[in-house]
């Protein structure tokens, strides 16, 4: 068993974590000042979203210089200090690495624009116009065409994301060599791993422009998701960088079937340590569409989670477990009740996640039950994806009200609100004006939660502790009980010595269920349990973890 299989990862979105100089943007010194807090929580690794030099059109996922820290976050010295302070506390640091695209302000792209013969031109993906328009009908994930015309070259470049984020051409050996060199530079600084942004999109099909305007409008994902050479490229990174440095790596793999995720993460293949996949957080998409008011059925959620649990384990893959990240609205607002049952809901989600097989991730603020932003005006949003989607919805005839309601439910900006440290106006996040302002004052904060008895933070600590000490939670098999249950999610984890049972009531009504004889409570979000003669009554949003005696 590997250490990172027992540990918990904490995701920091630096911009919103802790500001140290009053400019309203979180920074490295801010993170350093909160390391003791994270140590107390008990996490073993931190994943930092990008802090490289960037114009910030996608909050750092648009990298202008891979070798520099953006001054907004601090200096390279600050970063090195963060690394050593984290290591002193036995916390590993995983950097986010964006290899599918760069910013258009990256010097590679600036060179690429100079001429078709420039050696950097071929670092990106270019196509000639077809009958005077885009080479094909692909839409960017941030709305609009995925192609941008450059008149000076009479060519289009591909951008699967923002128009300021051109996709890199991994077929080019020189580009790959540059990337390995750059990864090695970071490895030599002593970091402990990478989270690899949209890594399964890096290998584009040679024939991709043939996806013509006649095919139904689509994002072309079949031509670049888990493309022809992606496993080779990742294995090459493993051989050159990840393996020799004993890195912990996690790939962001959207739209990926289990069979592929197994290939990326089975250690025998020497690619990645684990995989983020997204089927469970798309469960409230209506007909596969994100920008809709969504509802979900618990059985859909549990069947997705269960398929990933059983099949990844059967084939030697490894899941990264999560409900939230900087691209997702808060799960507490989405799947449970963030109001009357806020504490219970936060703990229930934590327990369901930590009971599963894989490495659990906590996104900043989960541990104090942070919830959606509920913005009421489009002007409150900064995120390009959300703003573009809003205009697209209006263009398609939707009312402003409905479009805003959809953003309140689905926008990723919901989880980017500054971290709530105390009860002052901007929660101790900044002494200035936060880059993203909360709509309401929310009285949940670290300060308040820590003063509360049986608080959420301590509940997470208990779960982190349990995973380190009960190996059945790490290596045990998984079994879904009552697959048709639409109110209570029940599953077991077991090996030849132990058996754990997790039950979680996803409704605001009491639910009675059978429990086999011989189970004791090890953790519950109400503190006790109501078990009588083989029947448990689960109170609203109650969750329990039981162990067989
Ligand atoms: C990933 C990141 C997201 C970003 C996108 C493009 O999905 O998590 O925040 O916008 O990649 O880099
Ligand atoms: Ca700052």
Coordinates of C-alpha atoms in Angstrom, one line a residue, residues 14-437:
X14 CA -4.6 30.3 -3.9
X15 CA -6.5 33.3 -5.2
X16 CA -9.3 32.6 -2.7
X17 CA -7.5 31.1 0.2
X18 CA -5.6 33.8 2.2
X19 CA -4.4 37.2 1.2
X20 CA -1.4 38.5 3.1
X21 CA -0.8 42.0 1.6
X22 CA -4.3 43.5 1.3
X23 CA -4.6 43.4 -2.5
X24 CA -7.7 41.2 -2.3
X25 CA -6.0 38.2 -3.9
X26 CA -4.8 35.2 -1.9
X27 CA -1.1 34.5 -2.1
X28 CA 1.8 32.3 -1.1
X29 CA 2.6 34.0 2.2
X30 CA -1.1 33.7 3.0
X31 CA -0.9 29.9 2.4
X32 CA 2.2 29.7 4.6
X33 CA 0.4 31.4 7.4
X34 CA -2.3 28.7 7.3
X35 CA -0.1 25.6 7.2
X36 CA -0.6 25.0 10.9
X37 CA -4.3 24.9 10.4
X38 CA -3.9 22.3 7.6
X39 CA -1.6 20.3 9.7
X40 CA -4.2 20.3 12.5
X41 CA -6.8 19.0 10.0
X42 CA -4.4 16.1 9.3
X43 CA -4.0 16.2 5.6
X44 CA -0.9 14.7 4.0
X45 CA -0.8 16.6 0.7
X46 CA -1.7 19.9 -0.8
X47 CA -2.7 20.4 -4.4
X48 CA -2.1 24.0 -5.4
X49 CA -4.0 25.3 -8.5
X50 CA -1.7 27.2 -10.9
X51 CA 0.4 30.1 -9.7
X52 CA 2.7 30.5 -12.7
X53 CA 2.9 33.8 -14.6
X54 CA -0.4 34.3 -16.3
X55 CA -2.6 37.1 -17.6
X56 CA -5.4 35.4 -15.5
X57 CA -8.0 34.9 -18.2
X58 CA -8.7 31.5 -16.7
X59 CA -7.3 32.3 -13.2
X60 CA -3.9 30.8 -14.0
X61 CA -4.8 27.9 -16.2
X62 CA -3.5 30.2 -19.0
X63 CA 0.2 30.0 -18.4
X64 CA 2.4 32.7 -19.9
X65 CA 5.7 31.4 -18.4
X66 CA 6.0 28.0 -16.9
X67 CA 9.2 28.9 -15.1
X68 CA 7.9 31.9 -13.1
X69 CA 5.6 32.5 -10.2
X70 CA 3.1 35.2 -10.9
X71 CA 3.9 38.3 -8.8
X72 CA 0.3 38.4 -7.7
X73 CA 1.0 35.3 -5.7
X74 CA 4.6 36.1 -4.6
X75 CA 8.1 35.2 -5.6
X76 CA 10.0 32.1 -6.3
X77 CA 11.6 32.5 -2.8
X78 CA 8.1 32.6 -1.3
X79 CA 7.3 29.4 -3.2
X80 CA 10.5 27.7 -1.9
X81 CA 9.7 28.8 1.6
X82 CA 6.2 27.3 1.2
X83 CA 7.7 24.1 0.1
X84 CA 10.1 23.8 3.0
X85 CA 7.5 24.9 5.6
X86 CA 5.0 22.3 4.2
X87 CA 7.7 19.6 4.3
X88 CA 8.6 20.5 7.9
X89 CA 5.0 19.7 8.8
X90 CA 5.1 16.5 6.8
X91 CA 2.8 17.8 4.1
X92 CA 3.6 17.2 0.5
X93 CA 3.1 19.7 -2.3
X94 CA 1.4 18.8 -5.6
X95 CA 1.6 21.5 -8.3
X96 CA -1.0 21.9 -11.0
X97 CA 0.4 21.5 -14.5
X98 CA -1.4 22.7 -17.6
X99 CA 0.0 20.9 -20.6
X100 CA -2.9 20.9 -23.0
X101 CA -2.6 24.6 -23.8
X102 CA -0.8 27.8 -22.9
X103 CA -1.8 31.5 -22.7
X104 CA -1.6 33.4 -26.0
X105 CA 0.9 35.6 -24.0
X106 CA 3.3 32.7 -23.7
X107 CA 6.5 33.4 -25.7
X108 CA 6.1 30.2 -27.6
X109 CA 2.8 31.4 -29.0
X110 CA 4.2 34.9 -29.7
X111 CA 6.9 33.2 -31.8
X112 CA 4.3 30.9 -33.4
X113 CA 2.4 34.0 -34.6
X114 CA 5.4 35.4 -36.4
X115 CA 5.4 33.1 -39.4
X116 CA 4.5 29.6 -40.6
X117 CA 8.3 28.8 -40.7
X118 CA 9.0 29.9 -37.2
X119 CA 10.2 26.8 -35.2
X120 CA 7.5 27.5 -32.6
X121 CA 4.7 27.7 -35.1
X122 CA 4.3 23.9 -35.0
X123 CA 4.1 24.0 -31.2
X124 CA 0.4 24.8 -31.7
X125 CA -2.4 23.3 -33.8
X126 CA -3.1 25.2 -37.0
X127 CA -5.4 24.6 -39.9
X128 CA -6.1 26.5 -43.2
X129 CA -9.6 27.9 -43.8
X130 CA -12.0 25.6 -45.5
X131 CA -14.2 27.4 -48.0
X132 CA -13.4 30.6 -46.2
X133 CA -14.5 29.5 -42.8
X134 CA -13.4 27.5 -39.8
X135 CA -11.9 24.0 -40.5
X136 CA -14.8 22.4 -38.7
X137 CA -17.8 22.9 -36.4
X138 CA -16.2 22.4 -33.0
X139 CA -17.4 24.5 -30.2
X140 CA -15.0 25.6 -27.4
X141 CA -15.8 24.4 -23.9
X142 CA -16.0 28.0 -23.0
X143 CA -18.7 28.7 -25.8
X144 CA -18.2 29.8 -29.4
X145 CA -16.1 28.3 -32.1
X146 CA -13.0 26.3 -31.0
X147 CA -11.0 28.0 -33.8
X148 CA -9.6 31.5 -34.0
X149 CA -8.6 33.1 -37.3
X150 CA -5.2 34.9 -37.5
X151 CA -5.4 37.1 -40.6
X152 CA -1.6 37.6 -40.9
X153 CA -1.1 33.8 -41.3
X154 CA -4.5 33.1 -43.0
X155 CA -4.8 30.2 -40.6
X156 CA -6.9 29.2 -37.6
X157 CA -5.5 27.9 -34.3
X158 CA -7.4 25.5 -32.1
X159 CA -8.5 26.4 -28.6
X160 CA -10.6 23.9 -26.8
X161 CA -10.9 26.4 -23.9
X162 CA -10.8 30.2 -23.9
X163 CA -9.8 31.9 -27.1
X164 CA -6.7 33.2 -25.3
X165 CA -5.6 29.6 -24.6
X166 CA -4.3 27.9 -27.8
X167 CA -3.9 24.1 -27.7
X168 CA -0.4 22.7 -27.8
X169 CA 0.7 20.2 -30.5
X170 CA 2.0 17.2 -28.7
X171 CA 3.0 15.5 -32.0
X172 CA 5.9 17.9 -32.1
X173 CA 8.9 16.3 -30.5
X174 CA 10.6 19.6 -29.7
X175 CA 7.6 20.6 -27.7
X176 CA 7.6 17.4 -25.8
X177 CA 11.3 17.9 -25.1
X178 CA 10.6 21.4 -23.8
X179 CA 7.9 20.1 -21.6
X180 CA 10.1 17.3 -20.0
X181 CA 12.8 19.9 -19.4
X182 CA 10.3 22.2 -17.6
X183 CA 8.8 19.3 -15.5
X184 CA 12.3 18.4 -14.5
X185 CA 12.9 22.0 -13.4
X186 CA 10.0 21.8 -11.0
X187 CA 10.9 18.3 -9.8
X188 CA 14.4 19.6 -9.0
X189 CA 12.8 22.3 -6.7
X190 CA 11.7 19.4 -4.6
X191 CA 7.9 19.3 -5.2
X192 CA 6.1 16.0 -4.7
X193 CA 3.9 15.6 -7.7
X194 CA 1.6 17.1 -10.2
X195 CA -2.1 17.4 -10.8
X196 CA -2.3 17.3 -14.6
X197 CA -4.9 19.6 -16.1
X198 CA -7.2 18.1 -18.8
X199 CA -4.4 15.7 -19.5
X200 CA -6.5 13.2 -21.5
X201 CA -7.0 15.8 -24.2
X202 CA -3.4 16.3 -25.3
X203 CA -3.3 13.8 -28.1
X204 CA -5.4 15.0 -31.0
X205 CA -6.5 12.7 -33.8
X206 CA -4.6 13.4 -37.1
X207 CA -7.9 13.3 -39.0
X208 CA -9.7 15.8 -36.8
X209 CA -10.5 18.5 -39.3
X210 CA -12.6 15.9 -41.1
X211 CA -15.2 16.3 -38.5
X212 CA -17.2 18.5 -40.8
X213 CA -20.0 21.0 -40.6
X214 CA -22.3 18.2 -41.7
X215 CA -21.9 16.2 -38.6
X216 CA -24.1 17.2 -35.7
X217 CA -22.7 20.2 -33.8
X218 CA -20.4 19.0 -31.2
X219 CA -17.2 19.8 -29.3
X220 CA -15.3 17.2 -31.3
X221 CA -14.4 15.3 -28.2
X222 CA -14.1 12.0 -29.9
X223 CA -11.2 13.4 -31.8
X224 CA -9.1 14.4 -28.9
X225 CA -10.4 12.7 -25.7
X226 CA -8.1 9.8 -24.8
X227 CA -6.5 10.3 -28.2
X228 CA -4.2 7.9 -30.1
X229 CA -0.9 8.7 -28.4
X230 CA -2.0 9.9 -25.0
X231 CA -0.8 6.9 -23.0
X232 CA 2.6 6.9 -24.7
X233 CA 3.0 10.6 -23.9
X234 CA 2.1 10.1 -20.3
X235 CA 4.3 7.0 -20.0
X236 CA 7.2 9.0 -21.4
X237 CA 6.6 11.7 -18.6
X238 CA 6.5 8.9 -16.1
X239 CA 9.9 7.5 -17.3
X240 CA 11.6 10.8 -17.4
X241 CA 10.0 12.6 -14.5
X242 CA 7.3 11.0 -12.4
X243 CA 9.0 7.7 -11.8
X244 CA 12.5 8.8 -10.9
X245 CA 11.1 11.5 -8.6
X246 CA 8.6 9.2 -6.9
X247 CA 5.8 11.6 -7.7
X248 CA 2.2 11.5 -6.7
X249 CA 0.3 12.3 -9.9
X250 CA -3.4 12.8 -10.5
X251 CA -4.9 13.3 -14.0
X252 CA -7.9 15.3 -14.7
X253 CA -9.8 13.0 -17.0
X254 CA -13.1 14.3 -18.2
X255 CA -15.4 12.2 -20.5
X256 CA -13.4 9.1 -19.8
X257 CA -14.8 5.6 -19.5
X258 CA -13.7 3.3 -16.7
X259 CA -11.7 1.1 -19.1
X260 CA -9.5 4.1 -20.0
X261 CA -9.2 5.4 -16.5
X262 CA -7.9 1.9 -15.5
X263 CA -5.1 2.3 -18.2
X264 CA -4.1 5.7 -16.9
X265 CA -3.8 4.5 -13.3
X266 CA -2.9 0.8 -13.1
X267 CA 0.6 1.0 -11.7
X268 CA 1.9 -1.7 -14.0
X269 CA 1.5 0.7 -16.9
X270 CA 3.5 3.4 -15.3
X271 CA 1.4 6.4 -16.1
X272 CA -0.4 8.2 -13.3
X273 CA -1.2 7.5 -9.6
X274 CA -4.9 8.3 -9.8
X275 CA -7.7 9.8 -11.8
X276 CA -10.3 12.5 -11.4
X277 CA -13.4 11.6 -13.3
X278 CA -16.6 13.5 -13.5
X279 CA -19.5 11.3 -14.2
X280 CA -20.9 11.6 -10.7
X281 CA -20.8 15.4 -10.8
X282 CA -22.7 15.4 -14.1
X283 CA -25.6 13.5 -12.6
X284 CA -27.7 16.6 -12.5
X285 CA -27.2 17.6 -16.1
X286 CA -30.4 17.5 -18.1
X287 CA -29.9 15.4 -21.2
X288 CA -26.2 15.7 -20.8
X289 CA -26.4 19.6 -20.8
X290 CA -24.7 21.5 -18.1
X291 CA -26.4 24.9 -18.5
X292 CA -29.9 23.7 -17.4
X293 CA -31.7 23.6 -14.1
X294 CA -30.8 20.1 -12.9
X295 CA -32.3 17.6 -10.6
X296 CA -30.7 14.3 -9.7
X297 CA -31.9 10.9 -8.5
X298 CA -29.9 9.3 -5.7
X299 CA -30.0 6.0 -7.5
X300 CA -28.3 7.5 -10.5
X301 CA -25.5 8.9 -8.3
X302 CA -25.0 5.7 -6.4
X303 CA -25.0 3.6 -9.5
X304 CA -22.3 5.8 -11.1
X305 CA -20.2 5.8 -7.9
X306 CA -20.6 2.1 -7.5
X307 CA -19.5 1.3 -11.1
X308 CA -16.3 3.3 -10.6
X309 CA -15.7 1.7 -7.2
X310 CA -16.0 -1.9 -8.3
X311 CA -14.4 -1.7 -11.7
X312 CA -11.5 0.4 -10.9
X313 CA -10.6 -1.9 -8.0
X314 CA -11.2 -5.0 -10.1
X315 CA -8.7 -3.8 -12.8
X316 CA -6.1 -2.3 -10.5
X317 CA -7.0 1.4 -11.1
X318 CA -7.1 4.0 -8.4
X319 CA -9.8 6.7 -7.9
X320 CA -9.3 10.3 -6.7
X321 CA -12.4 10.9 -4.6
X322 CA -14.0 14.3 -4.5
X323 CA -17.3 16.2 -4.4
X324 CA -15.9 19.7 -4.9
X325 CA -13.2 21.6 -6.6
X326 CA -12.7 25.0 -8.2
X327 CA -14.7 23.9 -11.3
X328 CA -17.8 22.6 -9.4
X329 CA -20.6 24.3 -7.5
X330 CA -20.6 23.3 -3.9
X331 CA -21.9 19.8 -3.4
X332 CA -23.7 20.7 -0.2
X333 CA -25.9 23.1 -2.2
X334 CA -26.3 20.7 -5.0
X335 CA -26.9 17.3 -3.5
X336 CA -28.0 18.0 0.0
X337 CA -29.4 20.8 2.1
X338 CA -27.2 23.8 2.7
X339 CA -29.7 25.5 5.0
X340 CA -31.6 23.8 7.8
X341 CA -29.4 20.7 7.7
X342 CA -26.1 22.3 6.7
X343 CA -23.9 20.7 9.4
X344 CA -25.4 17.3 8.9
X345 CA -25.2 17.6 5.1
X346 CA -21.5 18.6 5.2
X347 CA -20.7 15.7 7.4
X348 CA -22.8 13.3 5.4
X349 CA -20.9 14.2 2.2
X350 CA -17.6 13.8 3.9
X351 CA -18.5 10.4 5.3
X352 CA -19.8 9.1 2.0
X353 CA -16.6 10.2 0.3
X354 CA -14.1 9.0 2.9
X355 CA -15.8 5.6 3.1
X356 CA -15.2 4.9 -0.6
X357 CA -12.1 3.4 -2.1
X358 CA -9.6 5.8 -3.5
X359 CA -7.7 8.9 -2.2
X360 CA -10.0 11.5 -0.8
X361 CA -9.7 15.2 -1.6
X362 CA -11.0 18.1 0.4
X363 CA -11.6 21.4 -1.4
X364 CA -10.9 24.5 0.7
X365 CA -14.0 25.4 2.7
X366 CA -15.5 21.9 2.7
X367 CA -14.3 21.5 6.2
X368 CA -16.5 24.5 7.3
X369 CA -19.5 23.7 5.1
X370 CA -19.1 26.6 2.7
X371 CA -21.9 26.8 0.2
X372 CA -22.8 28.3 -3.2
X373 CA -22.5 32.0 -3.8
X374 CA -26.1 32.6 -5.0
X375 CA -25.1 35.7 -7.0
X376 CA -28.1 37.6 -8.3
X377 CA -26.4 39.8 -10.9
X378 CA -24.2 38.7 -13.9
X379 CA -21.8 41.5 -12.9
X380 CA -20.8 39.6 -9.8
X381 CA -19.2 36.9 -11.9
X382 CA -15.6 37.0 -13.1
X383 CA -15.3 33.6 -14.6
X384 CA -15.2 33.5 -18.4
X385 CA -16.9 30.2 -18.7
X386 CA -19.9 31.3 -16.7
X387 CA -20.2 34.7 -18.4
X388 CA -20.0 33.2 -21.8
X389 CA -22.5 30.6 -21.0
X390 CA -24.9 33.3 -19.6
X391 CA -24.7 35.3 -22.9
X392 CA -25.1 32.1 -24.9
X393 CA -28.3 31.3 -22.9
X394 CA -29.7 34.7 -23.5
X395 CA -28.8 34.5 -27.2
X396 CA -30.8 31.3 -27.3
X397 CA -33.9 33.1 -26.0
X398 CA -33.7 32.3 -22.3
X399 CA -34.9 34.9 -19.8
X400 CA -32.3 36.6 -17.6
X401 CA -33.9 35.3 -14.5
X402 CA -33.7 31.7 -15.6
X403 CA -30.1 32.1 -16.8
X404 CA -29.1 33.6 -13.5
X405 CA -30.9 30.8 -11.6
X406 CA -28.9 28.2 -13.7
X407 CA -25.7 30.0 -12.9
X408 CA -26.6 29.9 -9.2
X409 CA -26.9 26.2 -9.5
X410 CA -24.1 25.3 -12.0
X411 CA -21.5 28.0 -12.2
X412 CA -18.0 27.0 -10.9
X413 CA -17.7 30.5 -9.5
X414 CA -19.8 29.3 -6.7
X415 CA -16.9 27.5 -5.1
X416 CA -14.4 30.3 -5.7
X417 CA -15.6 32.6 -3.0
X418 CA -12.9 33.6 -0.6
X419 CA -12.2 31.3 2.3
X420 CA -14.1 32.3 5.5
X421 CA -11.6 32.5 8.3
X422 CA -13.4 34.7 10.8
X423 CA -16.6 36.7 11.2
X424 CA -15.3 40.1 10.0
X425 CA -16.7 41.6 6.8
X426 CA -14.4 39.8 4.5
X427 CA -13.9 36.9 6.8
X428 CA -10.2 37.6 7.6
X429 CA -9.4 36.7 4.0
X430 CA -8.2 40.1 3.1
X431 CA -7.9 43.6 4.7
X432 CA -8.6 45.1 1.3
X433 CA -11.4 44.3 -1.2
X434 CA -11.7 40.7 -2.2
X435 CA -11.3 39.9 -5.9
X436 CA -14.6 38.1 -5.7
X437 CA -17.2 39.5 -3.3

